[in-house]
XYZ file of N, CA and C in Angstrom:
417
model
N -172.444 180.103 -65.668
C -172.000 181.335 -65.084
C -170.492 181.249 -64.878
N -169.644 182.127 -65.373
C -168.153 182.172 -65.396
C -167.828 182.999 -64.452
N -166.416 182.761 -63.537
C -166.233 183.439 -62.990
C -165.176 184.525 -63.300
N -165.153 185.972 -62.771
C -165.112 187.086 -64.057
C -163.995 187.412 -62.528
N -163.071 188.180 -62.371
C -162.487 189.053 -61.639
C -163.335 190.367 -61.314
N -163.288 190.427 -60.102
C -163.984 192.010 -59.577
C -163.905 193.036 -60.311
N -164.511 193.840 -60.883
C -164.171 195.351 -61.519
C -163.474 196.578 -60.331
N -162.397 196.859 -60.714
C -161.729 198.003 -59.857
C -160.968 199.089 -60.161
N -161.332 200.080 -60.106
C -160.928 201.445 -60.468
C -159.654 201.206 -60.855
N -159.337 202.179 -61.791
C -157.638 201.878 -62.742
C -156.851 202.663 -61.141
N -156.926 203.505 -60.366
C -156.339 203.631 -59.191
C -156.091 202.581 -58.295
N -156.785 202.144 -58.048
C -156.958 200.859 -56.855
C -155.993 199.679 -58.019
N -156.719 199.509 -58.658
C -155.587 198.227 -59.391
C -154.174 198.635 -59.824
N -153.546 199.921 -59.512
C -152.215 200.480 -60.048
C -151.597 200.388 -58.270
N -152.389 200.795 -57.690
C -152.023 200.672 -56.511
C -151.239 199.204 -55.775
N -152.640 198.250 -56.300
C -152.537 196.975 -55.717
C -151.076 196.325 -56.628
N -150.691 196.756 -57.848
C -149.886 196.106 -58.483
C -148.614 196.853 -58.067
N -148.089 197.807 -57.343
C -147.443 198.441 -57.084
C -146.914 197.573 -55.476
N -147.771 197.426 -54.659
C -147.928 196.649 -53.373
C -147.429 195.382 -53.798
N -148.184 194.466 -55.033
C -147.762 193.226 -55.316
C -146.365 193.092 -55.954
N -145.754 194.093 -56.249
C -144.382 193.871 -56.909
C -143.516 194.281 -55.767
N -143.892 195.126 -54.839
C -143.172 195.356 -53.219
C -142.770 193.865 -53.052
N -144.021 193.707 -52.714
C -143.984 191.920 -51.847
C -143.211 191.165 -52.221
N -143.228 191.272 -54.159
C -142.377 190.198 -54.616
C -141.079 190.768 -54.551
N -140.616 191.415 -54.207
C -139.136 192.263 -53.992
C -138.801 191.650 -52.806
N -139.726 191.687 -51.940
C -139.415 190.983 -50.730
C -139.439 189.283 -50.455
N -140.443 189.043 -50.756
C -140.534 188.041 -50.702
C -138.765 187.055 -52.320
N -138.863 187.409 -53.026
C -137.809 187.243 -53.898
C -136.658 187.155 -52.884
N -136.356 188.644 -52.672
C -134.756 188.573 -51.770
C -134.341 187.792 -50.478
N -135.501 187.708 -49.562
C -135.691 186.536 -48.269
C -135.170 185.203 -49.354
N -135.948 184.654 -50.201
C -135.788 183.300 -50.480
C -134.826 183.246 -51.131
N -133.808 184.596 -51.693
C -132.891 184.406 -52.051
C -131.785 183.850 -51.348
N -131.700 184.837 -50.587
C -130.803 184.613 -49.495
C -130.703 182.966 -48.787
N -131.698 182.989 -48.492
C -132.012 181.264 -47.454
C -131.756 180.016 -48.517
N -132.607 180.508 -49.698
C -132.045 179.108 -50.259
C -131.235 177.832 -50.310
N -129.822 178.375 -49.874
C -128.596 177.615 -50.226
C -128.787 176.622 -49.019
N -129.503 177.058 -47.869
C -129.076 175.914 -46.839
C -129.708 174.983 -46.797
N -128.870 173.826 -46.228
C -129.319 172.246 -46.463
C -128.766 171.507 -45.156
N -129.349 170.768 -44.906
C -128.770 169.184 -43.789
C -128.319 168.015 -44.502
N -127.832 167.625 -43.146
C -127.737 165.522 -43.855
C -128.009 165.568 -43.154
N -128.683 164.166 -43.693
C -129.035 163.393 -42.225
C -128.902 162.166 -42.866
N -128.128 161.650 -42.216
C -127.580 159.895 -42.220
C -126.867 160.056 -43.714
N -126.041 161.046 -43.967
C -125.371 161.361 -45.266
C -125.894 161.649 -46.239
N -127.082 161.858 -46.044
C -128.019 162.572 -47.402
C -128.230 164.178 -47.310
N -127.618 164.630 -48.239
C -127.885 166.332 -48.402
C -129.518 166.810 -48.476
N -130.023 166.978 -47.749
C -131.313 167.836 -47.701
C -131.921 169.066 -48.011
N -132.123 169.832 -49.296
C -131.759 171.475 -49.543
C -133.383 171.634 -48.843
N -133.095 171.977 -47.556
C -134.576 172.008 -46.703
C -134.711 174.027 -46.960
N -133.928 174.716 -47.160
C -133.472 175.984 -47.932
C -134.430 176.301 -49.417
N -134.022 175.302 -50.243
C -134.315 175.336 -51.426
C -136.006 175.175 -51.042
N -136.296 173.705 -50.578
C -137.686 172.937 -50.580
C -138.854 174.325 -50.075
N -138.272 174.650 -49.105
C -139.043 175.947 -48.413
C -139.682 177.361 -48.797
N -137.820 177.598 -49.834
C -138.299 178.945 -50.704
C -139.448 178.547 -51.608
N -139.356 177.247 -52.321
C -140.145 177.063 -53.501
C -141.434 176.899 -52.951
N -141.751 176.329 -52.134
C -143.065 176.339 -51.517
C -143.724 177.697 -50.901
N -142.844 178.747 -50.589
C -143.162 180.141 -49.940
C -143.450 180.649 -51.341
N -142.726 180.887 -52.249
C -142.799 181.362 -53.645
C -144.079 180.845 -54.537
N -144.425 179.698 -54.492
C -145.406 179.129 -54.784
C -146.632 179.434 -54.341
N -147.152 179.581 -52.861
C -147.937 179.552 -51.623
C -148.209 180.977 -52.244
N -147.449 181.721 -52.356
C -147.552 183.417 -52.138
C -148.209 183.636 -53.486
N -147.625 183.275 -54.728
C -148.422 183.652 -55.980
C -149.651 182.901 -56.224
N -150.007 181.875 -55.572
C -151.247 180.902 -55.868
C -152.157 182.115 -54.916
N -151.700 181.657 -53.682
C -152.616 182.459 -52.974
C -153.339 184.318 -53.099
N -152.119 184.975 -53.881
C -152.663 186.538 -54.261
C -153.043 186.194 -55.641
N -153.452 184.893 -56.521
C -154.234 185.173 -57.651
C -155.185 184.565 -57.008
N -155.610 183.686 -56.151
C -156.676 183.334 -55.593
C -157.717 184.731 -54.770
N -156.746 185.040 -54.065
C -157.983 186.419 -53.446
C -157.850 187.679 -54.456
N -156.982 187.853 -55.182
C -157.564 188.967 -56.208
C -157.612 189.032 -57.707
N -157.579 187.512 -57.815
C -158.442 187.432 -59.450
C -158.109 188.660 -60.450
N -157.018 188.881 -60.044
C -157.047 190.013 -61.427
C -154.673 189.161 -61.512
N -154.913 189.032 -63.133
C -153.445 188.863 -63.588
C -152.228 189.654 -63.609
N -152.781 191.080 -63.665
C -151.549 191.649 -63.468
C -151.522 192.127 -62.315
N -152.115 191.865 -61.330
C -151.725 192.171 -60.184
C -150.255 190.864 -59.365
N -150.740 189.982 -59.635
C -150.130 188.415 -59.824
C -148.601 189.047 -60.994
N -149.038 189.268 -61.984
C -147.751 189.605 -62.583
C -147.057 190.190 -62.341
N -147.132 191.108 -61.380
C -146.700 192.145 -61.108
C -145.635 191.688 -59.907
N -146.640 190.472 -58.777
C -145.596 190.222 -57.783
C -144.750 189.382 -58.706
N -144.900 188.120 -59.581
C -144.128 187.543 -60.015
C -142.808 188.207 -60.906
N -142.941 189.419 -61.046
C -142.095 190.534 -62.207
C -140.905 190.746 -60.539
N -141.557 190.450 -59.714
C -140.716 191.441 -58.205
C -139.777 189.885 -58.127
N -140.518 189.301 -57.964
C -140.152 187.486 -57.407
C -138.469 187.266 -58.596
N -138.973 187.647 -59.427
C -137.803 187.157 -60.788
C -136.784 187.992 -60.777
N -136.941 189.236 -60.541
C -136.398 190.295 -60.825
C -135.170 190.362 -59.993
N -135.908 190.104 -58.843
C -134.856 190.216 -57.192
C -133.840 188.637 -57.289
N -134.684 187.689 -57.824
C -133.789 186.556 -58.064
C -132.560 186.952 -58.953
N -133.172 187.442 -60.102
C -131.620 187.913 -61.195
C -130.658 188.704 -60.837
N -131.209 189.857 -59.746
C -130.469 191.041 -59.295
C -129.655 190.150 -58.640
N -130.196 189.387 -57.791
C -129.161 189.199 -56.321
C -128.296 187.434 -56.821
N -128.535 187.324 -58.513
C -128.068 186.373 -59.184
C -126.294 186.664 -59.442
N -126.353 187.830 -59.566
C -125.022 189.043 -60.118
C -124.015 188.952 -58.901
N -123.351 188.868 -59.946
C -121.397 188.805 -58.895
C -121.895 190.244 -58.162
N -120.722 190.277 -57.253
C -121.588 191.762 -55.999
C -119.698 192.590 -56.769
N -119.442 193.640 -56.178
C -118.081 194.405 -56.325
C -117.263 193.637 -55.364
N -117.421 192.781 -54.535
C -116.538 192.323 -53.265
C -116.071 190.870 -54.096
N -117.131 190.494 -55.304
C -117.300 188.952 -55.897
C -117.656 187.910 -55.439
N -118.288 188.096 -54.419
C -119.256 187.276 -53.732
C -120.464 187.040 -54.329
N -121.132 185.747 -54.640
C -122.626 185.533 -54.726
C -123.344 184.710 -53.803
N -124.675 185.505 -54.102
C -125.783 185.115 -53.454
C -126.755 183.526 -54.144
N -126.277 183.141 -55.456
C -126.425 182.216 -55.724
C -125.453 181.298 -56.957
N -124.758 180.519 -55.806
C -123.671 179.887 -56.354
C -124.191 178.922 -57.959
N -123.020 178.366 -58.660
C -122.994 177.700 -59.841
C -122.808 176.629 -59.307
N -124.148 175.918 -58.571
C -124.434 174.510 -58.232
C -125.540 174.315 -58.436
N -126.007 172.540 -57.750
C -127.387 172.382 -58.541
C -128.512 172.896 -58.167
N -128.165 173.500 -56.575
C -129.389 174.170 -55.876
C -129.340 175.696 -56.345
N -128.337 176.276 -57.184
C -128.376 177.221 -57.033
C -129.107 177.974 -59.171
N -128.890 176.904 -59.451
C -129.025 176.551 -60.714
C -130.741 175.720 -60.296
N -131.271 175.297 -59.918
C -132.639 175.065 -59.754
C -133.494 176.051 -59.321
N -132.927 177.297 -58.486
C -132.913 178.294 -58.041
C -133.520 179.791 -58.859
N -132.524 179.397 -60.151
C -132.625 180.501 -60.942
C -133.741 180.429 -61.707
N -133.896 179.327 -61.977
C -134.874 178.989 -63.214
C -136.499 178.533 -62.262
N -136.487 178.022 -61.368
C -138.088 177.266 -61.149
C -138.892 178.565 -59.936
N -138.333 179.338 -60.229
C -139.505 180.557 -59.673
C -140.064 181.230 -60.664
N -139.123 181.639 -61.720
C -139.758 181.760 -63.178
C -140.748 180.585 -63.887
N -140.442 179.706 -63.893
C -141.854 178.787 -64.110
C -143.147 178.596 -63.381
N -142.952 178.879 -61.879
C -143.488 178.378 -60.768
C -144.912 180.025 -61.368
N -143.846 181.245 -61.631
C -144.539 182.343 -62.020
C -145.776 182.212 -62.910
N -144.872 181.681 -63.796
C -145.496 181.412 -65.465
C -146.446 180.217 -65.548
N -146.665 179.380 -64.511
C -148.153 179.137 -64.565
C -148.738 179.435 -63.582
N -148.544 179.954 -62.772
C -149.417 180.604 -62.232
C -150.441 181.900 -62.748
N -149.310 182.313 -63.549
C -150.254 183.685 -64.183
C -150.674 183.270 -65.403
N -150.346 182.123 -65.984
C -151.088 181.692 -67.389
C -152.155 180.870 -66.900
N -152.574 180.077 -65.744
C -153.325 179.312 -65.450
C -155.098 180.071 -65.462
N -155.613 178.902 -66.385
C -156.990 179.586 -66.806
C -157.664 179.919 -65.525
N -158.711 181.001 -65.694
C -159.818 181.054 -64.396
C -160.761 179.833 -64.809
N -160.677 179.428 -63.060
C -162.053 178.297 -62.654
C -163.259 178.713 -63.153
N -163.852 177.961 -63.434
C -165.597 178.293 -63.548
C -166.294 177.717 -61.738
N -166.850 179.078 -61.689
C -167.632 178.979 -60.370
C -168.387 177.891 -60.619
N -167.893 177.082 -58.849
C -169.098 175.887 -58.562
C -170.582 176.251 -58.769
N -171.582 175.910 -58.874
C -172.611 175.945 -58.533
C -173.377 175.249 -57.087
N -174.034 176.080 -56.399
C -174.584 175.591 -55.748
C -175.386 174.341 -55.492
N -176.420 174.088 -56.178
C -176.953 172.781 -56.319
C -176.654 171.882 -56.905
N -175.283 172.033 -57.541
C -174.919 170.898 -58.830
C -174.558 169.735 -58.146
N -173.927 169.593 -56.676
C -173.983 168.150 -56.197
C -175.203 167.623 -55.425
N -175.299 166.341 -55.798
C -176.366 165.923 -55.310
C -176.081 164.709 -54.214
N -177.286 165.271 -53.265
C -176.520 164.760 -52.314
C -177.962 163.001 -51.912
N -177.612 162.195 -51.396
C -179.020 161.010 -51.551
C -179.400 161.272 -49.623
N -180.218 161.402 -49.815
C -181.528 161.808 -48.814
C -181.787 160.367 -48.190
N -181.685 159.814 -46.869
C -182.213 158.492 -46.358
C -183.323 158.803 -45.753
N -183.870 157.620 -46.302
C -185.459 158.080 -45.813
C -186.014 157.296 -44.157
């Protein structure tokens, strides 16, 4: 028995992909922004900035293909996630950026786009089965 994604009205799934590319707009521009910051501690640079976004970015697309099993809904936030990264990648009119030509900022550009791209290429699980582990009975 395979596990199949829910069937849902072409409304409801235009909807939900509309919501999921919100999120990733949002969620994108927050981790844009925060990224850059970092600590030392005992002279070691810490991008606790960087470590955080990638794990929020990560967390967020694992978790909305996990509860709604459908890909382009997932693509859709990841299309928001990339999008808002490239936008807010761009020199501004003042020439200020939001993500400098360093190594955090340059790890930045590129590993939310991957982080995307398997997430939404990653095959569906085959449902556990119930009785398939066996468990030993003491008598």
């Amino acid at each position: 028995m395979s596990q199949t994604p829910p069937h849902r009205p072409l409304g409801t799934r235009l909807l939900l992909s509309v919501g999921a590319l919100l999120m990733g707009l949002l969620v994108g521009s927050v981790t844009t922004v925060v990224h850059q910051n970092v600590v030392t501690i005992a002279g070691a640079v810490i991008p606790w900035g960087l470590i955080l976004c990638l794990i929020a970015v990560t967390g967020f697309l694992i978790g909305l293909r996990i509860v709604v099993q459908d890909r382009l809904i997932v693509l859709c936030a990841a299309l928001g996630i990339v999008g808002m990264v490239f936008f807010l990648s761009q020199r501004s009119v003042g020439g200020s950026v939001l993500v400098p030509n360093n190594l955090w900022g340059s790890i930045w550009a590129i590993a939310p786009t991957l982080i995307a791209t398997v997430v939404v290429a990653w095959p569906q699980l085959p449902e556990r089965r119930r009785g398939a582990s066996t468990t030993a009975v003491s008598s």
